[in-house]
Coordinates of C-alpha atoms and ligand atoms in Angstrom, one line a residue:
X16 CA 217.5 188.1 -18.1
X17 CA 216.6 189.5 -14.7
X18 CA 217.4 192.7 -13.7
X19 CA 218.3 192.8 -10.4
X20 CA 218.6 196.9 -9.8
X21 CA 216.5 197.9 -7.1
X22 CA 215.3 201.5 -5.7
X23 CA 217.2 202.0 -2.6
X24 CA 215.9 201.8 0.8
X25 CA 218.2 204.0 3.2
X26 CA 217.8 203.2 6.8
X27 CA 217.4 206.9 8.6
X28 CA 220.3 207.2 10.8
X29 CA 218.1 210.0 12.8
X30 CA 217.4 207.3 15.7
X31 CA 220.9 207.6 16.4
X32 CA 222.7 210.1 18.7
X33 CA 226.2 210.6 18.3
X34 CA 228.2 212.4 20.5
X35 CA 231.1 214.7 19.4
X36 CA 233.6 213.3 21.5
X37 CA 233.4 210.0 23.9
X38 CA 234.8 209.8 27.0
X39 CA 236.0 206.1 29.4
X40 CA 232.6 204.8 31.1
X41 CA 234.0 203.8 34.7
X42 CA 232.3 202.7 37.9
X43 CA 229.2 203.7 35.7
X44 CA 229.5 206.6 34.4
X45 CA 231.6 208.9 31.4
X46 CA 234.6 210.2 33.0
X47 CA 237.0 212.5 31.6
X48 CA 240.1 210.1 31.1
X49 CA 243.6 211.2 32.4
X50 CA 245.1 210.9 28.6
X51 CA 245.1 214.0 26.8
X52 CA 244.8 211.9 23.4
X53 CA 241.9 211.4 21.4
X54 CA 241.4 209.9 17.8
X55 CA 238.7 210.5 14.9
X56 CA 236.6 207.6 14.7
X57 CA 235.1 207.5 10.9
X58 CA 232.6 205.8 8.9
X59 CA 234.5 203.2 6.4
X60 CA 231.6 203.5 3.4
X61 CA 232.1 207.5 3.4
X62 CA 235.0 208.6 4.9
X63 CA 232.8 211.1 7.3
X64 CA 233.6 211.9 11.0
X65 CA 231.5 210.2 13.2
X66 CA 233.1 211.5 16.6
X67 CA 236.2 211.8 18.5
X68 CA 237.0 208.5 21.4
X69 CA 239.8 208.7 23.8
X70 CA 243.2 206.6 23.9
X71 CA 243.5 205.5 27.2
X72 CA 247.0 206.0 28.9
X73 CA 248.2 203.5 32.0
X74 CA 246.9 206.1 34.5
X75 CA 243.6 205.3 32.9
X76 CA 243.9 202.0 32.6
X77 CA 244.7 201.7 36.0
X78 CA 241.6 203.6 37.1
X79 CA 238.9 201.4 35.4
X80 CA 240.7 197.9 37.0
X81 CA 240.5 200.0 40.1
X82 CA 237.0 200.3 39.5
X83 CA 236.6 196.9 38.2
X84 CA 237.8 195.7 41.7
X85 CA 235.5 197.9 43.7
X86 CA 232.5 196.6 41.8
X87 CA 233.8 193.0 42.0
X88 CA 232.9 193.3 46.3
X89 CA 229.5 194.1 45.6
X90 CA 228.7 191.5 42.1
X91 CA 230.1 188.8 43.9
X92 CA 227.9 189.5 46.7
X93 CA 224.6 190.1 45.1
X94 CA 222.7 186.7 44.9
X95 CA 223.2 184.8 41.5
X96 CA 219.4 185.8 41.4
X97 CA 219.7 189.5 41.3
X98 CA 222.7 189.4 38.9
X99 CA 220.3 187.2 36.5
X100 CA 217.9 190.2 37.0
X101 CA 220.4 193.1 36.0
X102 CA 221.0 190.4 32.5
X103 CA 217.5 190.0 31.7
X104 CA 216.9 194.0 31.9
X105 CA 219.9 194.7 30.0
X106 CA 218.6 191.6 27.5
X107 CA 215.2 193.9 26.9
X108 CA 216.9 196.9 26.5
X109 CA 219.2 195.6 23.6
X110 CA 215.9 194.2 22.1
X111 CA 214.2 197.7 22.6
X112 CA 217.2 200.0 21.1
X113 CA 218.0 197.3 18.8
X114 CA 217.2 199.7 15.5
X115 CA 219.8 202.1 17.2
X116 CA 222.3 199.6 18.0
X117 CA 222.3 198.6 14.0
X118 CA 222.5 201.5 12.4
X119 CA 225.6 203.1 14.2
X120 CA 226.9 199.1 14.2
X121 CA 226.5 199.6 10.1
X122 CA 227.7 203.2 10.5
X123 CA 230.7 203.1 12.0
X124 CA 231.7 199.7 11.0
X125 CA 230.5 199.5 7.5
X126 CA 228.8 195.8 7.7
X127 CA 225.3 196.3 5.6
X128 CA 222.2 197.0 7.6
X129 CA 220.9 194.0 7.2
X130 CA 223.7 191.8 9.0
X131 CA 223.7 193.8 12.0
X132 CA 219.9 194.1 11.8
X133 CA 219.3 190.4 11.6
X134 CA 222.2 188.9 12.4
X135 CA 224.4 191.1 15.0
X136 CA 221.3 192.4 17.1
X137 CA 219.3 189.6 18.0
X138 CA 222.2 187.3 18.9
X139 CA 223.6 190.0 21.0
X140 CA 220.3 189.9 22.6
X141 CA 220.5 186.0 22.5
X142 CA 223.3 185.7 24.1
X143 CA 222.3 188.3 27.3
X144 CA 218.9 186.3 27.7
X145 CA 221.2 183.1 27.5
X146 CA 223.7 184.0 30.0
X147 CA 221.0 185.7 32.1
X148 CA 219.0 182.4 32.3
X149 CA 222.3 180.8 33.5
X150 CA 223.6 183.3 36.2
X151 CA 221.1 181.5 39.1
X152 CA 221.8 177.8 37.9
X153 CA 225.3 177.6 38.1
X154 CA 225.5 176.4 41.9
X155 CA 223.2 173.7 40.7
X156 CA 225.4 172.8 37.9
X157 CA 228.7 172.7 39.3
X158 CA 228.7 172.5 43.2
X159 CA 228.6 176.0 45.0
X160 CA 231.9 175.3 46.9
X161 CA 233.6 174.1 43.6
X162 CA 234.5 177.1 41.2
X163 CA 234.2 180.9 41.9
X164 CA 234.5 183.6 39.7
X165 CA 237.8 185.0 38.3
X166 CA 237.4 188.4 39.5
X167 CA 238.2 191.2 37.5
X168 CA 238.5 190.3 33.9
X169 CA 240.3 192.8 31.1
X170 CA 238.5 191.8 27.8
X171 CA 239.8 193.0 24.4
X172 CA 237.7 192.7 21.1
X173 CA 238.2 193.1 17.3
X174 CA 236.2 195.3 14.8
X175 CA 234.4 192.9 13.2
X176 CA 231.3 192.0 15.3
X177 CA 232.0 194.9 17.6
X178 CA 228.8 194.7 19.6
X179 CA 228.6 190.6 19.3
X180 CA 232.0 190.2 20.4
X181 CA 231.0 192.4 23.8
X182 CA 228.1 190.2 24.3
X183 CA 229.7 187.3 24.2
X184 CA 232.5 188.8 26.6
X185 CA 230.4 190.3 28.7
X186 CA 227.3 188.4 29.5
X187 CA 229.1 185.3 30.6
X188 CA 231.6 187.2 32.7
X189 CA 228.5 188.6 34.2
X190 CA 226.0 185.6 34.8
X191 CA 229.4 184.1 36.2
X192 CA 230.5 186.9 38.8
X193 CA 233.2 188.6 37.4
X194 CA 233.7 192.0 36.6
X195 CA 234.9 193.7 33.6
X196 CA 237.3 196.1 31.9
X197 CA 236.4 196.0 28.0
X198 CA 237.8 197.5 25.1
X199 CA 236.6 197.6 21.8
X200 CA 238.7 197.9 18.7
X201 CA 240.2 201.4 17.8
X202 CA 237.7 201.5 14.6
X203 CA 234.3 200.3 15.9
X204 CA 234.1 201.5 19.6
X205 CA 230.7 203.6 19.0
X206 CA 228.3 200.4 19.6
X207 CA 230.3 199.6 23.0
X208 CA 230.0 203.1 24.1
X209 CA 226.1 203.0 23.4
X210 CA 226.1 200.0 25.7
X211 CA 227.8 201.6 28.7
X212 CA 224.5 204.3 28.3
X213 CA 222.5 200.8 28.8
X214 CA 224.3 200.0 31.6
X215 CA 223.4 203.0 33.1
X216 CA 219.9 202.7 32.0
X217 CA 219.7 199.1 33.6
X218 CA 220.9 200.3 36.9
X219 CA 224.2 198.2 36.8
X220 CA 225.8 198.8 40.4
X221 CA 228.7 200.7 39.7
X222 CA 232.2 199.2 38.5
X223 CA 230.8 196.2 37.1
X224 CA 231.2 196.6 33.5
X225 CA 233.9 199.1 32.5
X226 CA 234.4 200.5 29.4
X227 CA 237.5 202.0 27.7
X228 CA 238.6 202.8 24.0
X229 CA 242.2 203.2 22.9
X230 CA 244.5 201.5 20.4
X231 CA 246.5 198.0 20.9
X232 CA 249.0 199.8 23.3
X233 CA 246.0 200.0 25.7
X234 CA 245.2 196.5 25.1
X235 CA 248.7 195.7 26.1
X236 CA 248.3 197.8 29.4
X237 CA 245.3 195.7 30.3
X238 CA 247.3 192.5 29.5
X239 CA 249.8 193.4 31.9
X240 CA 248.0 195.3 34.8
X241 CA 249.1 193.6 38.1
X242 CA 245.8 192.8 39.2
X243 CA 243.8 191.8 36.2
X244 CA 242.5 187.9 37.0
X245 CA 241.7 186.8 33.6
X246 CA 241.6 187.8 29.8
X247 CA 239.9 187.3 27.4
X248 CA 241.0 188.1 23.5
X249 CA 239.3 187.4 20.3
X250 CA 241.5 189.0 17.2
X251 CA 244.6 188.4 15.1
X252 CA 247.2 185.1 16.2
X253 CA 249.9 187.4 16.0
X254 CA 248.4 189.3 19.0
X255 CA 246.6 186.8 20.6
X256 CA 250.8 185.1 21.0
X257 CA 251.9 188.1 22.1
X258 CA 249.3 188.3 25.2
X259 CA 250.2 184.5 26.0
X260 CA 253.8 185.5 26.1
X261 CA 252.9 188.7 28.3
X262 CA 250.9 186.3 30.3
X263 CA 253.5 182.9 30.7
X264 CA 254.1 182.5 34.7
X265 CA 251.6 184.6 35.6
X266 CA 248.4 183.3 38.0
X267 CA 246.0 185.2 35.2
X268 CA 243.3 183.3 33.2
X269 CA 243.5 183.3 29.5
X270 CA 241.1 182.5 27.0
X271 CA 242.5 183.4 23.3
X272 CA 239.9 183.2 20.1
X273 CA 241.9 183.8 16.9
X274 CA 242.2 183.8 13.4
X275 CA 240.7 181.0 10.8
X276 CA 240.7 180.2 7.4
X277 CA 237.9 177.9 7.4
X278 CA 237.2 175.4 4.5
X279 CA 234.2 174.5 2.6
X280 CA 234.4 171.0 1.1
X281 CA 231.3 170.0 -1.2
X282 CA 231.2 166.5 -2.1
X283 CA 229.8 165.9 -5.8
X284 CA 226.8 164.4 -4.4
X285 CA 225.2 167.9 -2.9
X286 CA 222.5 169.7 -3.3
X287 CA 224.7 172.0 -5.6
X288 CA 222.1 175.3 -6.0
X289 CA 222.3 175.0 -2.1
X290 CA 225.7 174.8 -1.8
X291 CA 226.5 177.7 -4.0
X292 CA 224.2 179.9 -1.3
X293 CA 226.1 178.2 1.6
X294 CA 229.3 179.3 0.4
X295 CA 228.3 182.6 -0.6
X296 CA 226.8 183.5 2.6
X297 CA 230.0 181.6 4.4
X298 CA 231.9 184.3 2.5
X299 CA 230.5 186.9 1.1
X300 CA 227.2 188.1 3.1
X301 CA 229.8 189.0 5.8
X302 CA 232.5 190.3 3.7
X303 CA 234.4 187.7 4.8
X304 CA 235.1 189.6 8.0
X305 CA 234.6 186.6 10.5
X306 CA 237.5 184.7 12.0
X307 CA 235.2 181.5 10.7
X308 CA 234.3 182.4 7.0
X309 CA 234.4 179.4 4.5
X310 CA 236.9 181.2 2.6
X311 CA 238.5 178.0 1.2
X312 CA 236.3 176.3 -0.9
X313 CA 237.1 173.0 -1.8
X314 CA 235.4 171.3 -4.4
X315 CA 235.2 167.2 -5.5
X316 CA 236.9 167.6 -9.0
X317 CA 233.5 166.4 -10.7
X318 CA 231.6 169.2 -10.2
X319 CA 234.1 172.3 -10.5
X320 CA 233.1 173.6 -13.6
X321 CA 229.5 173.1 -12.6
X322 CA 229.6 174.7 -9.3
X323 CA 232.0 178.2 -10.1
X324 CA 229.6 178.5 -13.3
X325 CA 226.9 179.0 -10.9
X326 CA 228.9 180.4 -8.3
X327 CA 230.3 183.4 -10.6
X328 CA 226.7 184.1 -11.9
X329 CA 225.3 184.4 -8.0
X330 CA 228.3 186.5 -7.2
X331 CA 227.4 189.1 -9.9
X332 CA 224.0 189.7 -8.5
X333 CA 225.7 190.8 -5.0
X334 CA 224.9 194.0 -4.3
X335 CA 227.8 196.4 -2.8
X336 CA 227.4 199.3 -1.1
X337 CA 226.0 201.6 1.3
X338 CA 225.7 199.8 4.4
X339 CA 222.5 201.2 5.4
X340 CA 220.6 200.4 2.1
X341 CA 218.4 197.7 3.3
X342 CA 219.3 196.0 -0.6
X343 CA 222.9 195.8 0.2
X344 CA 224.4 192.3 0.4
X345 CA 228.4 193.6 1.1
X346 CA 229.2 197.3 2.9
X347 CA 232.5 198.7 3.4
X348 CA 235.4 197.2 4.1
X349 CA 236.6 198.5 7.6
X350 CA 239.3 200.6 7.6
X351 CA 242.1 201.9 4.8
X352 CA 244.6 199.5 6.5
X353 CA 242.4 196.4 5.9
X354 CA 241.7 197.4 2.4
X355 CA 245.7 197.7 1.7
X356 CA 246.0 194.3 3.3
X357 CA 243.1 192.5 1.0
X358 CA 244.5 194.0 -1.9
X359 CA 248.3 193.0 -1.0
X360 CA 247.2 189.8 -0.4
X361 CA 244.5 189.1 -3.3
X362 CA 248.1 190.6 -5.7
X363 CA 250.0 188.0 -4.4
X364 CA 247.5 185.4 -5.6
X365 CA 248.0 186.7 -8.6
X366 CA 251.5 186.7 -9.3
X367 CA 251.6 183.1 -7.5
X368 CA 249.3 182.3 -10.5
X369 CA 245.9 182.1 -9.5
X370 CA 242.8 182.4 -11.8
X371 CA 240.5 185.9 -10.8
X372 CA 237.3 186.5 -11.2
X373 CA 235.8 189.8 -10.1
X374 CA 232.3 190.8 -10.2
X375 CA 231.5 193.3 -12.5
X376 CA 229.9 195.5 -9.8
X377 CA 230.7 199.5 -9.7
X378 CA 232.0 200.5 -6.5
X379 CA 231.2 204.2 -4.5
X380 CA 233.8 206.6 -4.9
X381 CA 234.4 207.8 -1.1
X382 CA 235.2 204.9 1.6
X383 CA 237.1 201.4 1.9
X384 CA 235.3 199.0 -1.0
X385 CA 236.4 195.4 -2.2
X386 CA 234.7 193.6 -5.3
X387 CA 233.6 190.0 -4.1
X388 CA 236.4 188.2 -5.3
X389 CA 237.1 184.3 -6.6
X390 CA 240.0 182.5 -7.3
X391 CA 240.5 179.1 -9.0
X392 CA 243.1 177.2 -10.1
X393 CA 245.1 177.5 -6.8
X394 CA 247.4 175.7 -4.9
X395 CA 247.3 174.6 -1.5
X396 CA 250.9 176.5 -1.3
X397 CA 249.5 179.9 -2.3
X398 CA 249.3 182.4 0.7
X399 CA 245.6 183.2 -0.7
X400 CA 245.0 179.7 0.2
X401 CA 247.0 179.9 3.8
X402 CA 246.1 183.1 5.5
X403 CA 243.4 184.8 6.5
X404 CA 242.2 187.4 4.0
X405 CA 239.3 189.4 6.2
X406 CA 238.1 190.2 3.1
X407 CA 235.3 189.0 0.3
X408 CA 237.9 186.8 -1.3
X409 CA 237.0 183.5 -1.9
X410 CA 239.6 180.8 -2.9
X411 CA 239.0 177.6 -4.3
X412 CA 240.9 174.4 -4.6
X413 CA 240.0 170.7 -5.8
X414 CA 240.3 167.4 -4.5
X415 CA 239.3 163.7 -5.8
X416 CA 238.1 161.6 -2.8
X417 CA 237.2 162.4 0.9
X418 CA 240.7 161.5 2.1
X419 CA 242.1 164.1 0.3
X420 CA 239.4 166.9 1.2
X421 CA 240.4 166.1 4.7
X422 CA 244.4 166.4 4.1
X423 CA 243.5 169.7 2.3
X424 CA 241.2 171.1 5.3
X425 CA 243.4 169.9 7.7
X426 CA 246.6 171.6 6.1
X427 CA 246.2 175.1 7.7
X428 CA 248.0 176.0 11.3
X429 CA 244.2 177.4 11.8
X430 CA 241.2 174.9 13.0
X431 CA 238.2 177.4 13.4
X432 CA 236.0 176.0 11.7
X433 CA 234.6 174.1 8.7
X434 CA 231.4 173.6 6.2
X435 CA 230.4 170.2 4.4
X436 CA 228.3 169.9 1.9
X437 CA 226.5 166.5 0.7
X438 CA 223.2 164.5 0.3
X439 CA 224.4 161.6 2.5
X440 CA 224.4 162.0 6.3
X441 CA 227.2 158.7 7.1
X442 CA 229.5 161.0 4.7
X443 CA 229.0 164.4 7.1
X444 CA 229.5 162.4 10.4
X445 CA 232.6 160.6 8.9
X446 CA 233.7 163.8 7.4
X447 CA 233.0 165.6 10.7
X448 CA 235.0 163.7 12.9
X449 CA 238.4 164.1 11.0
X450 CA 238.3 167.4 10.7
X451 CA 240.2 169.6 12.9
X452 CA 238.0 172.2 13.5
X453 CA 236.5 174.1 16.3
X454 CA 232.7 174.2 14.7
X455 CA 231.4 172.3 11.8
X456 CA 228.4 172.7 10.1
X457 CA 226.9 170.6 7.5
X458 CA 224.8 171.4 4.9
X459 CA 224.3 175.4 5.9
X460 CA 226.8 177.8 7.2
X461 CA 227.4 180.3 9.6
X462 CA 224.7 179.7 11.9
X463 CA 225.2 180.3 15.4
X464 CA 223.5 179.7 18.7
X465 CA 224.7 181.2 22.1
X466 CA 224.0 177.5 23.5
X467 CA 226.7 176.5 21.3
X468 CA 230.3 176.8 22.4
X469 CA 232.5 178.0 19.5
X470 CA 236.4 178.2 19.5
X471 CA 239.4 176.9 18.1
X472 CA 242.0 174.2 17.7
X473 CA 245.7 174.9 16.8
X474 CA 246.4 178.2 16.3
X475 CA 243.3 179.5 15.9
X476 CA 243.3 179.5 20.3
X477 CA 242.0 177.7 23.1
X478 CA 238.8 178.3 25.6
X479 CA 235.1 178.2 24.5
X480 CA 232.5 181.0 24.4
X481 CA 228.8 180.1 24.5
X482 CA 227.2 177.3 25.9
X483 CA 227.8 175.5 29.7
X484 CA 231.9 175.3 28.5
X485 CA 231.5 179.4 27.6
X486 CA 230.7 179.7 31.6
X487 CA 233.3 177.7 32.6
X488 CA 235.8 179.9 31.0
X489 CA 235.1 182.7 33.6
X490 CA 235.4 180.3 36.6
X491 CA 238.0 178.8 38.7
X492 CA 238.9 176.1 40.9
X493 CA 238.3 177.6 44.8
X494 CA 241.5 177.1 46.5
Ligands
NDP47 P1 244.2 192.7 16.3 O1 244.5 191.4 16.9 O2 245.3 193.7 16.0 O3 243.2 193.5 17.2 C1 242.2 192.9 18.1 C2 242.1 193.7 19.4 O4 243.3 193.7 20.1 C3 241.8 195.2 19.1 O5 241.0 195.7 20.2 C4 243.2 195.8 19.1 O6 243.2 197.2 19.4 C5 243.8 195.0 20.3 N1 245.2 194.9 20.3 C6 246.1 195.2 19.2 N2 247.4 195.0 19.6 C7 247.3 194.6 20.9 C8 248.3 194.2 21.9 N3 249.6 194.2 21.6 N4 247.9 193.8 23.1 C9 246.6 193.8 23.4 N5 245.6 194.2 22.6 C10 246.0 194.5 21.3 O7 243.4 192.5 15.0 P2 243.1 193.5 13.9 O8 241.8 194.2 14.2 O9 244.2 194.4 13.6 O10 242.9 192.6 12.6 C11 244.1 192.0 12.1 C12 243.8 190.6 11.6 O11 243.4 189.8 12.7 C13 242.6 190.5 10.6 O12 243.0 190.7 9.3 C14 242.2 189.1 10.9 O13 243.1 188.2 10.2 C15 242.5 188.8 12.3 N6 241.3 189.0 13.2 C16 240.6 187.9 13.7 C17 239.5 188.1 14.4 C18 238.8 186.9 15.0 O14 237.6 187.1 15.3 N7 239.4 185.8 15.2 C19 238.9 189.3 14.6 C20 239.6 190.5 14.0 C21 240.8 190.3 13.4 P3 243.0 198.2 18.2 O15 242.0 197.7 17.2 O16 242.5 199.4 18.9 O17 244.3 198.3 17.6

């Protein structure tokens, strides 16, 4: 038997400043906000205080779209060249503070080092070098006189690829013209804060990228500014309907990138040892924090007891806890209220009569943990099998021929996106094509490109990010 215990490896966290308390970074610099109100932001795998951020009131909100506006005058008149300039410098400075970036990303959001080491940082840096390359081609590419930017755009973001989520926001708005009033999410606004100091450090004329923290009732204040141009959400459906409805009869653009409860169909012909990976790393590797994890896995009825045989031993070698052991696999789950929900949610699959199987890992006392989690013998009725955990919970369901994978996949109000698993390439492309679903990927899983646009059908929103149809979401027709 091997033993898989390993000495740990803790990254230092000493290349990380934190400041006690964070004020709003607007027309480029920290100002002291107008709101007297300030929360603790903590880290979710010890329960520490990190620092203190600010919960912006209108009066601030109003400043940094104020701001926003001021810098929009001057972005839209630098030359597409220059602005490309500004991305490539802040490109290299992401790459050159990357190590700093990571560990207050694992910190204070409690994904393991080594995602936001090897995943999170270099796409983030992808994406800038991307969008950078774009910002002088786009006259080329669509007609000078044809589109022009937005203008100011209010851009809210969710906790679980805090710094990822920015980039992609950002850097196209950016490359594109526009200006911006971000917020991160109320839990993990430490990484966007570092940013605004990069801003700074690149020389960003001032009131082009604004940055303010605060809770969903500052989000709603941006939603609803009178002279915000465009939003852009990614995070729950329930909010992302409540922004459309703020929005309906308004001349304000709206892109929306929602929630997902991907599925992960493996036909009996595949490579079964890879697919077991696949799905773990669709699932668990990210905690099953992303919008797109293959957290349904559906499996040809053949090769069940094969594949969760396998699929239980891998799981019991995944390593959980402190994030910034370089050995971890899954950190911390990120916050007390998303713990309560995983574990409402993963009873309820229990008393609907679902099969559980935990890993037999031990968990650290202080913080937010979950056990990587399966369930079998579900149906497609059960909510475990209908909405989206946000947690390492897998859930698995069975099917006899492709048709019926497809009616399965398709069953689900979300259409994020989708995994397939087989030795023969016609039955991907014919697989592909039926499936409602915003990405697929066949024969790996989460792997993502900034060339790549990704987004959803149905309920899981509308609008593309990456790639030439990313751009396009933060331009308009000229009138
Ligand atoms: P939310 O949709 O609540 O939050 C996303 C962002 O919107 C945060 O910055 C949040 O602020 C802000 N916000 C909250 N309420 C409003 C509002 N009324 N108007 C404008 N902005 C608002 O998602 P949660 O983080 O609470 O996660 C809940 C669930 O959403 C998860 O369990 C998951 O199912 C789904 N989700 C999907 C994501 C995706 O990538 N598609 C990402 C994250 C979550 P604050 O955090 O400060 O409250």
């Amino acid at each position: 038997m091997v033993n898989w215990e390993y000495s740990e490896s803790i990254e230092s966290q000493d290349i990380v400043s934190i400041k006690d308390k964070y004020q709003n970074f607007v027309n480029g610099k920290f100002q002291q906000p107008n709101s007297k109100k300030y929360i603790d932001t903590i880290s979710p795998s010890s329960e520490e205080f990190l620092s203190k951020i600010v919960i912006s009131n209108e009066k601030d909100v109003d400043t940094a779209v104020q701001s926003a506006q001021m810098g929009f005058e001057k972005w839209e008149n630098t030359t597409p060249h220059e602005r490309s300039k500004y991305l490539f410098k802040l490109a290299r400075l992401i790459q050159e503070r990357s190590r700093e970036f990571a560990v207050l990303e694992s910190l204070d959001g409690g994904k393991p080092i080594k995602e936001s080491r090897d995943f999170d940082l270099p796409q983030v840096a992808a994406n800038f070098f991307y969008f950078a390359g774009w910002a002088d081609k786009i006259d080329l590419s669509w007609g000078a006189k044809s589109l022009k930017p937005y203008g100011v755009v209010g851009q809210i973001i969710p906790w679980n690829f805090p710094l990822l989520m920015l980039a992609w926001k950002v850097a196209p708005a950016l490359a594109t013209g526009n200006t911006v009033v971000l917020k991160p999410a109320e839990t993990t606004s430490l990484t966007a804060l570092l940013f605004a100091d990069l801003c700074e450090q690149a020389g960003i004329p001032d009131g082009v990228v604004n940055i303010i923290t605060g809770d969903g009732t500052t989000g709603s204040l941006i939603v609803n500014h009178k002279d915000i141009n465009k939003i852009a959400f990614t995070g729950s459906t329930q909010v992302g309907k409540l922004i459309q409805k703020s929005l309906a009869g308004r001349d304000v653009g709206l892109t929306l990138e929602l929630g997902g409860k991907a599925a992960n169909i493996v036909y009996e012909d595949a490579a079964i040892d890879q697919a077991v990976e696949g799905v773990v790393n669709g699932i668990f590797f990210n905690q099953g924090h992303v919008c797109c994890a293959g957290s349904r896995l559906l499996l040809q009825e053949s090769i069940h007891d094969e594949f969760i045989t396998k699929l239980e031993k891998r799981m019991q070698t995944l390593r959980v806890g402190n994030p910034l052991d370089k050995n971890t696999d899954i950190g911390a789950v990120n916050s007390k209220e998303q713990l309560n929900k995983i574990q409402e949610l993963v009873n309820e699959g229990v008393s609907d009569g679902g099969k559980i199987f935990q890993t037999e890992c031990e968990l650290p006392g202080n913080g937010f943990w979950f056990k990587p989690t399966l369930f079998t013998d579900v149906q497609p009725s059960y909510s475990i099998a209908r909405e989206e955990i946000f947690g390492p919970v897998l859930t698995t369901l069975t099917f006899r021929t492709p048709q019926e994978a497809i009616e399965i996949a398709n069953n689900t109000e979300y259409g994020l996106s989708a995994g397939i698993w087989t030795e023969k390439g016609s039955k991907i492309l014919w697989t592909a094509d039926r499936l409602e679903a915003g990405v697929v990927w066949a024969n790996t899983f989460n792997k993502f490109d900034p060339a790549s646009p990704f987004g959803g059908y149905k309920e899981s929103g509308f609008g593309r990010e990456g790639g030439r149809h990313g751009l396009l979401s933060y331009l308009k027709a000229e009138s």
